[in-house]
Amino acid sequence: MTDSGLSADQKKEITARFAKKNNAIACRQIATTLIPFALVWYLAIESASLDNALAAWGLTAVCIAVLCLFLLSVFVLMHDCGHNALFAKNSYNRAAGFFLGVLCGMPQYVWSKNHAFHHSTNGNWDRYRGPLATLSIEEFNELTPAQQIRYRVLRHITMAPVGGFLYLIFNPRFTWIKGSLALLVFVARHKLRAPSRSLRSIADDFQPRYWKTWKDYQHMTANNLVLLTIWVLMSLAIGPILFFTIYLISLSLAGAGGIILFTVQHNFEDSWAADEEHWDYNRAAIEGTSFLVLPAWLNWFTADIAYHHVHHLSASIPNYQLAECHRAYAHLFEDVTRISLRDVPKALRNNLWDRHHQRITSVEQVTQGVGGNMAVSEPYT
C-alpha cells in the first residue's frame, strides 16, 4: 500500500481494465475535431468579408472563440498521441500526433518527450516545477521586492494569452531558427578549419541548446517547415493580414486556455508537493493532481483531460476512458481536490512551494501566517 492508500494491485487492475485503445473511437474524435475546425476557419474568413464592418468583425470574433475551443481539442488529442494513448497502433499515434502538432504550432515529438518527464516526476517538486516554474518560499524570499512583483505579475491569469503566444507560436519557431543558425555557423567554421572532414562528422560534434538528439531536431524541422508552408499558402489565399489576425489571436487564446487548464491541475491550494526524499508517484496523482469539474460541453472540447488524477495515475488510459474509470473507482478518488471554473483564478494564485509542509501555497496564505513567516513585497492584485 502506498501513502496514497492505493495499492499496486489496485493500480494494475485499473490500468488493465481501462487502458484499452479503440481506433474507431480515435478516428471519430479526430474527425469531429478537424472537420468542424476547418468549417469554422472557413466561416471566419467569409464573415470578415461582409459589407457591414461591425457585423463582419463581430461574427469573426465569434468564430475565433469557437476556433479556440477546437484548438484546445487539437492540443489534448496531440497530447494523447504522445502517450500512445489515442490509437491502438503506435504508428497511428505518431502520424496523427505530428499533424495535430502542426495545427497547434507544437513539434509534438519533442514536446511529448518533455511531457513524459513531467509524468515521471509529477509531485516531485525538486525535479519539476510545472509550467509556472514555481519557486519555493525560500527562493521567493531571496528575490528583491521588484523581482517578487515581476514573478507574481508574470503568473497572473491576465498574462496567460501572452504565455500562449510565446508557448505555441514564438518559442517553437525562435528556438528552431536560432538553433539551426548556430548549427550552420558551427559547421561552416569547422569545415574551413578542416576541409577534409565530412559535414556529418562535424555536425555530430555540435552541442545544441535547444534539442537533445538529431531525431528531436528532425522533428522540429519537419514541424516548422510544414507549418511555415501553411502560413505562406494561407497568406496567398486570403491575405496575410486576415490570416494572421485570426491565427495569432485564436492560437494565443487557446494556448492561454491550455496553460491555465494544465496549471490548475497541479497548482492549487494545499496541493501535495514533495521533495525527492518523500515523493510517491501514486500519492502525487491523488493528492497533488486536481479533478476539474467542468460542464459537459467543455469536457468534450478538452477530451476529458479534467479527469487529470486518473490520467496521472496511468497515462496509458485513453481520454475516452477517463470519465468511466473515475466513476468506476470513485471510492478511491474521494480525496482528490475538486476545482470548478469559478475556482480557477483563485487556484492560479497558488504559485509558491512550501517545501517544509510539502504543499503548494500562495503569497497571501504565507503572509497571513499560514505555513510560516515570509518577508514579501506588497501583494499584487
PDB file of C-alpha atoms in Angstrom, residues 225-352:
ATOM      1  CA  LEU A 225       8.734  23.569 -42.490  1.00  0.00           C
ATOM      2  CA  VAL A 226       5.194  22.216 -42.828  1.00  0.00           C
ATOM      3  CA  LEU A 227       3.755  24.973 -40.645  1.00  0.00           C
ATOM      4  CA  LEU A 228       5.623  27.774 -42.412  1.00  0.00           C
ATOM      5  CA  THR A 229       4.434  26.383 -45.747  1.00  0.00           C
ATOM      6  CA  ILE A 230       0.842  26.538 -44.486  1.00  0.00           C
ATOM      7  CA  TRP A 231       1.412  30.123 -43.368  1.00  0.00           C
ATOM      8  CA  VAL A 232       2.615  31.087 -46.834  1.00  0.00           C
ATOM      9  CA  LEU A 233      -0.208  29.296 -48.642  1.00  0.00           C
ATOM     10  CA  MET A 234      -2.909  30.734 -46.377  1.00  0.00           C
ATOM     11  CA  SER A 235      -1.428  34.224 -46.722  1.00  0.00           C
ATOM     12  CA  LEU A 236      -1.511  33.897 -50.502  1.00  0.00           C
ATOM     13  CA  ALA A 237      -5.061  32.534 -50.441  1.00  0.00           C
ATOM     14  CA  ILE A 238      -6.782  35.027 -48.110  1.00  0.00           C
ATOM     15  CA  GLY A 239      -4.181  37.705 -47.419  1.00  0.00           C
ATOM     16  CA  PRO A 240      -1.607  37.820 -44.622  1.00  0.00           C
ATOM     17  CA  ILE A 241      -3.480  40.401 -42.502  1.00  0.00           C
ATOM     18  CA  LEU A 242      -6.696  38.403 -42.279  1.00  0.00           C
ATOM     19  CA  PHE A 243      -4.918  35.082 -41.874  1.00  0.00           C
ATOM     20  CA  PHE A 244      -2.548  36.162 -39.122  1.00  0.00           C
ATOM     21  CA  THR A 245      -5.260  38.126 -37.311  1.00  0.00           C
ATOM     22  CA  ILE A 246      -7.388  35.006 -36.989  1.00  0.00           C
ATOM     23  CA  TYR A 247      -4.435  32.671 -36.491  1.00  0.00           C
ATOM     24  CA  LEU A 248      -2.488  34.610 -33.878  1.00  0.00           C
ATOM     25  CA  ILE A 249      -5.494  35.549 -31.758  1.00  0.00           C
ATOM     26  CA  SER A 250      -7.082  32.085 -31.798  1.00  0.00           C
ATOM     27  CA  LEU A 251      -3.854  30.204 -31.099  1.00  0.00           C
ATOM     28  CA  SER A 252      -2.697  32.627 -28.399  1.00  0.00           C
ATOM     29  CA  LEU A 253      -6.033  32.415 -26.591  1.00  0.00           C
ATOM     30  CA  ALA A 254      -6.172  28.637 -26.997  1.00  0.00           C
ATOM     31  CA  GLY A 255      -2.633  28.448 -25.634  1.00  0.00           C
ATOM     32  CA  ALA A 256      -3.741  30.566 -22.687  1.00  0.00           C
ATOM     33  CA  GLY A 257      -6.585  28.149 -22.036  1.00  0.00           C
ATOM     34  CA  GLY A 258      -4.231  25.197 -22.230  1.00  0.00           C
ATOM     35  CA  ILE A 259      -1.714  26.753 -19.842  1.00  0.00           C
ATOM     36  CA  ILE A 260      -4.469  27.562 -17.342  1.00  0.00           C
ATOM     37  CA  LEU A 261      -6.013  24.128 -17.721  1.00  0.00           C
ATOM     38  CA  PHE A 262      -2.797  22.231 -17.095  1.00  0.00           C
ATOM     39  CA  THR A 263      -1.569  24.569 -14.353  1.00  0.00           C
ATOM     40  CA  VAL A 264      -4.624  24.422 -12.076  1.00  0.00           C
ATOM     41  CA  GLN A 265      -4.489  20.650 -12.213  1.00  0.00           C
ATOM     42  CA  HIS A 266      -1.310  20.829 -10.110  1.00  0.00           C
ATOM     43  CA  ASN A 267      -1.104  24.354  -8.685  1.00  0.00           C
ATOM     44  CA  PHE A 268      -3.976  24.708  -6.235  1.00  0.00           C
ATOM     45  CA  GLU A 269      -4.338  25.377  -2.543  1.00  0.00           C
ATOM     46  CA  ASP A 270      -2.572  22.719  -0.446  1.00  0.00           C
ATOM     47  CA  SER A 271      -1.723  20.541  -3.441  1.00  0.00           C
ATOM     48  CA  TRP A 272       0.675  17.859  -2.185  1.00  0.00           C
ATOM     49  CA  ALA A 273       4.159  18.806  -3.367  1.00  0.00           C
ATOM     50  CA  ALA A 274       7.000  16.638  -2.090  1.00  0.00           C
ATOM     51  CA  ASP A 275      10.751  16.784  -2.279  1.00  0.00           C
ATOM     52  CA  GLU A 276      12.884  13.969  -3.685  1.00  0.00           C
ATOM     53  CA  GLU A 277      13.102  12.153  -0.374  1.00  0.00           C
ATOM     54  CA  HIS A 278       9.359  11.998   0.363  1.00  0.00           C
ATOM     55  CA  TRP A 279       7.946  11.686  -3.160  1.00  0.00           C
ATOM     56  CA  ASP A 280       5.412   8.982  -4.016  1.00  0.00           C
ATOM     57  CA  TYR A 281       4.030   8.632  -7.567  1.00  0.00           C
ATOM     58  CA  ASN A 282       0.545   7.436  -6.655  1.00  0.00           C
ATOM     59  CA  ARG A 283       0.099   9.912  -3.852  1.00  0.00           C
ATOM     60  CA  ALA A 284       1.004  12.709  -6.262  1.00  0.00           C
ATOM     61  CA  ALA A 285      -1.767  11.548  -8.605  1.00  0.00           C
ATOM     62  CA  ILE A 286      -4.368  11.534  -5.819  1.00  0.00           C
ATOM     63  CA  GLU A 287      -3.299  14.461  -3.609  1.00  0.00           C
ATOM     64  CA  GLY A 288      -1.175  16.539  -5.988  1.00  0.00           C
ATOM     65  CA  THR A 289      -3.478  16.496  -9.002  1.00  0.00           C
ATOM     66  CA  SER A 290      -6.943  18.013  -9.213  1.00  0.00           C
ATOM     67  CA  PHE A 291     -10.244  16.991 -10.753  1.00  0.00           C
ATOM     68  CA  LEU A 292     -11.674  19.890 -12.748  1.00  0.00           C
ATOM     69  CA  VAL A 293     -15.447  19.832 -12.525  1.00  0.00           C
ATOM     70  CA  LEU A 294     -16.396  21.200 -15.946  1.00  0.00           C
ATOM     71  CA  PRO A 295     -19.667  21.398 -17.878  1.00  0.00           C
ATOM     72  CA  ALA A 296     -20.173  18.517 -20.304  1.00  0.00           C
ATOM     73  CA  TRP A 297     -19.606  20.653 -23.403  1.00  0.00           C
ATOM     74  CA  LEU A 298     -16.216  21.826 -22.124  1.00  0.00           C
ATOM     75  CA  ASN A 299     -15.240  18.281 -21.186  1.00  0.00           C
ATOM     76  CA  TRP A 300     -15.940  17.377 -24.803  1.00  0.00           C
ATOM     77  CA  PHE A 301     -13.685  20.130 -26.171  1.00  0.00           C
ATOM     78  CA  THR A 302     -10.904  19.229 -23.724  1.00  0.00           C
ATOM     79  CA  ALA A 303     -11.208  15.462 -24.275  1.00  0.00           C
ATOM     80  CA  ASP A 304     -11.885  14.817 -20.571  1.00  0.00           C
ATOM     81  CA  ILE A 305      -8.424  15.976 -19.513  1.00  0.00           C
ATOM     82  CA  ALA A 306     -10.221  17.405 -16.467  1.00  0.00           C
ATOM     83  CA  TYR A 307     -10.068  13.871 -15.019  1.00  0.00           C
ATOM     84  CA  HIS A 308      -6.407  14.576 -14.544  1.00  0.00           C
ATOM     85  CA  HIS A 309      -5.981  12.448 -11.444  1.00  0.00           C
ATOM     86  CA  VAL A 310      -6.904   9.355 -13.456  1.00  0.00           C
ATOM     87  CA  HIS A 311      -4.602  10.437 -16.273  1.00  0.00           C
ATOM     88  CA  HIS A 312      -1.668  10.785 -13.883  1.00  0.00           C
ATOM     89  CA  LEU A 313      -2.421   7.504 -12.225  1.00  0.00           C
ATOM     90  CA  SER A 314      -1.908   5.859 -15.619  1.00  0.00           C
ATOM     91  CA  ALA A 315      -1.104   7.864 -18.738  1.00  0.00           C
ATOM     92  CA  SER A 316      -1.842   4.809 -20.889  1.00  0.00           C
ATOM     93  CA  ILE A 317      -5.591   5.193 -20.257  1.00  0.00           C
ATOM     94  CA  PRO A 318      -7.077   6.941 -23.329  1.00  0.00           C
ATOM     95  CA  ASN A 319      -9.096  10.111 -22.847  1.00  0.00           C
ATOM     96  CA  TYR A 320     -12.329   8.360 -23.819  1.00  0.00           C
ATOM     97  CA  GLN A 321     -11.938   6.014 -20.845  1.00  0.00           C
ATOM     98  CA  LEU A 322     -11.058   8.584 -18.163  1.00  0.00           C
ATOM     99  CA  ALA A 323     -14.573   9.558 -17.073  1.00  0.00           C
ATOM    100  CA  GLU A 324     -15.762   5.948 -16.859  1.00  0.00           C
ATOM    101  CA  CYS A 325     -12.665   4.989 -14.886  1.00  0.00           C
ATOM    102  CA  HIS A 326     -13.326   7.837 -12.451  1.00  0.00           C
ATOM    103  CA  ARG A 327     -16.914   6.681 -11.941  1.00  0.00           C
ATOM    104  CA  ALA A 328     -15.970   3.029 -11.541  1.00  0.00           C
ATOM    105  CA  TYR A 329     -13.343   3.777  -8.881  1.00  0.00           C
ATOM    106  CA  ALA A 330     -14.912   6.851  -7.305  1.00  0.00           C
ATOM    107  CA  HIS A 331     -14.282   5.434  -3.833  1.00  0.00           C
ATOM    108  CA  LEU A 332     -10.529   5.635  -4.458  1.00  0.00           C
ATOM    109  CA  PHE A 333     -10.727   9.243  -5.620  1.00  0.00           C
ATOM    110  CA  GLU A 334     -12.707  10.774  -2.754  1.00  0.00           C
ATOM    111  CA  ASP A 335      -9.658  12.733  -1.549  1.00  0.00           C
ATOM    112  CA  VAL A 336      -8.907  14.253  -4.961  1.00  0.00           C
ATOM    113  CA  THR A 337      -9.391  18.041  -4.862  1.00  0.00           C
ATOM    114  CA  ARG A 338     -12.342  19.267  -6.938  1.00  0.00           C
ATOM    115  CA  ILE A 339     -11.952  22.591  -8.755  1.00  0.00           C
ATOM    116  CA  SER A 340     -14.782  24.351 -10.570  1.00  0.00           C
ATOM    117  CA  LEU A 341     -14.411  27.033 -13.247  1.00  0.00           C
ATOM    118  CA  ARG A 342     -15.060  29.805 -10.750  1.00  0.00           C
ATOM    119  CA  ASP A 343     -12.278  28.394  -8.535  1.00  0.00           C
ATOM    120  CA  VAL A 344      -9.671  28.661 -11.300  1.00  0.00           C
ATOM    121  CA  PRO A 345      -8.481  32.269 -10.721  1.00  0.00           C
ATOM    122  CA  LYS A 346      -8.021  31.569  -7.006  1.00  0.00           C
ATOM    123  CA  ALA A 347      -6.212  28.301  -7.700  1.00  0.00           C
ATOM    124  CA  LEU A 348      -3.736  30.059 -10.004  1.00  0.00           C
ATOM    125  CA  ARG A 349      -2.686  32.343  -7.159  1.00  0.00           C
ATOM    126  CA  ASN A 350      -1.056  29.309  -5.540  1.00  0.00           C
ATOM    127  CA  ASN A 351       2.367  29.666  -7.091  1.00  0.00           C
ATOM    128  CA  LEU A 352       4.754  29.021  -4.213  1.00  0.00           C
TER     129      LEU A 352
END
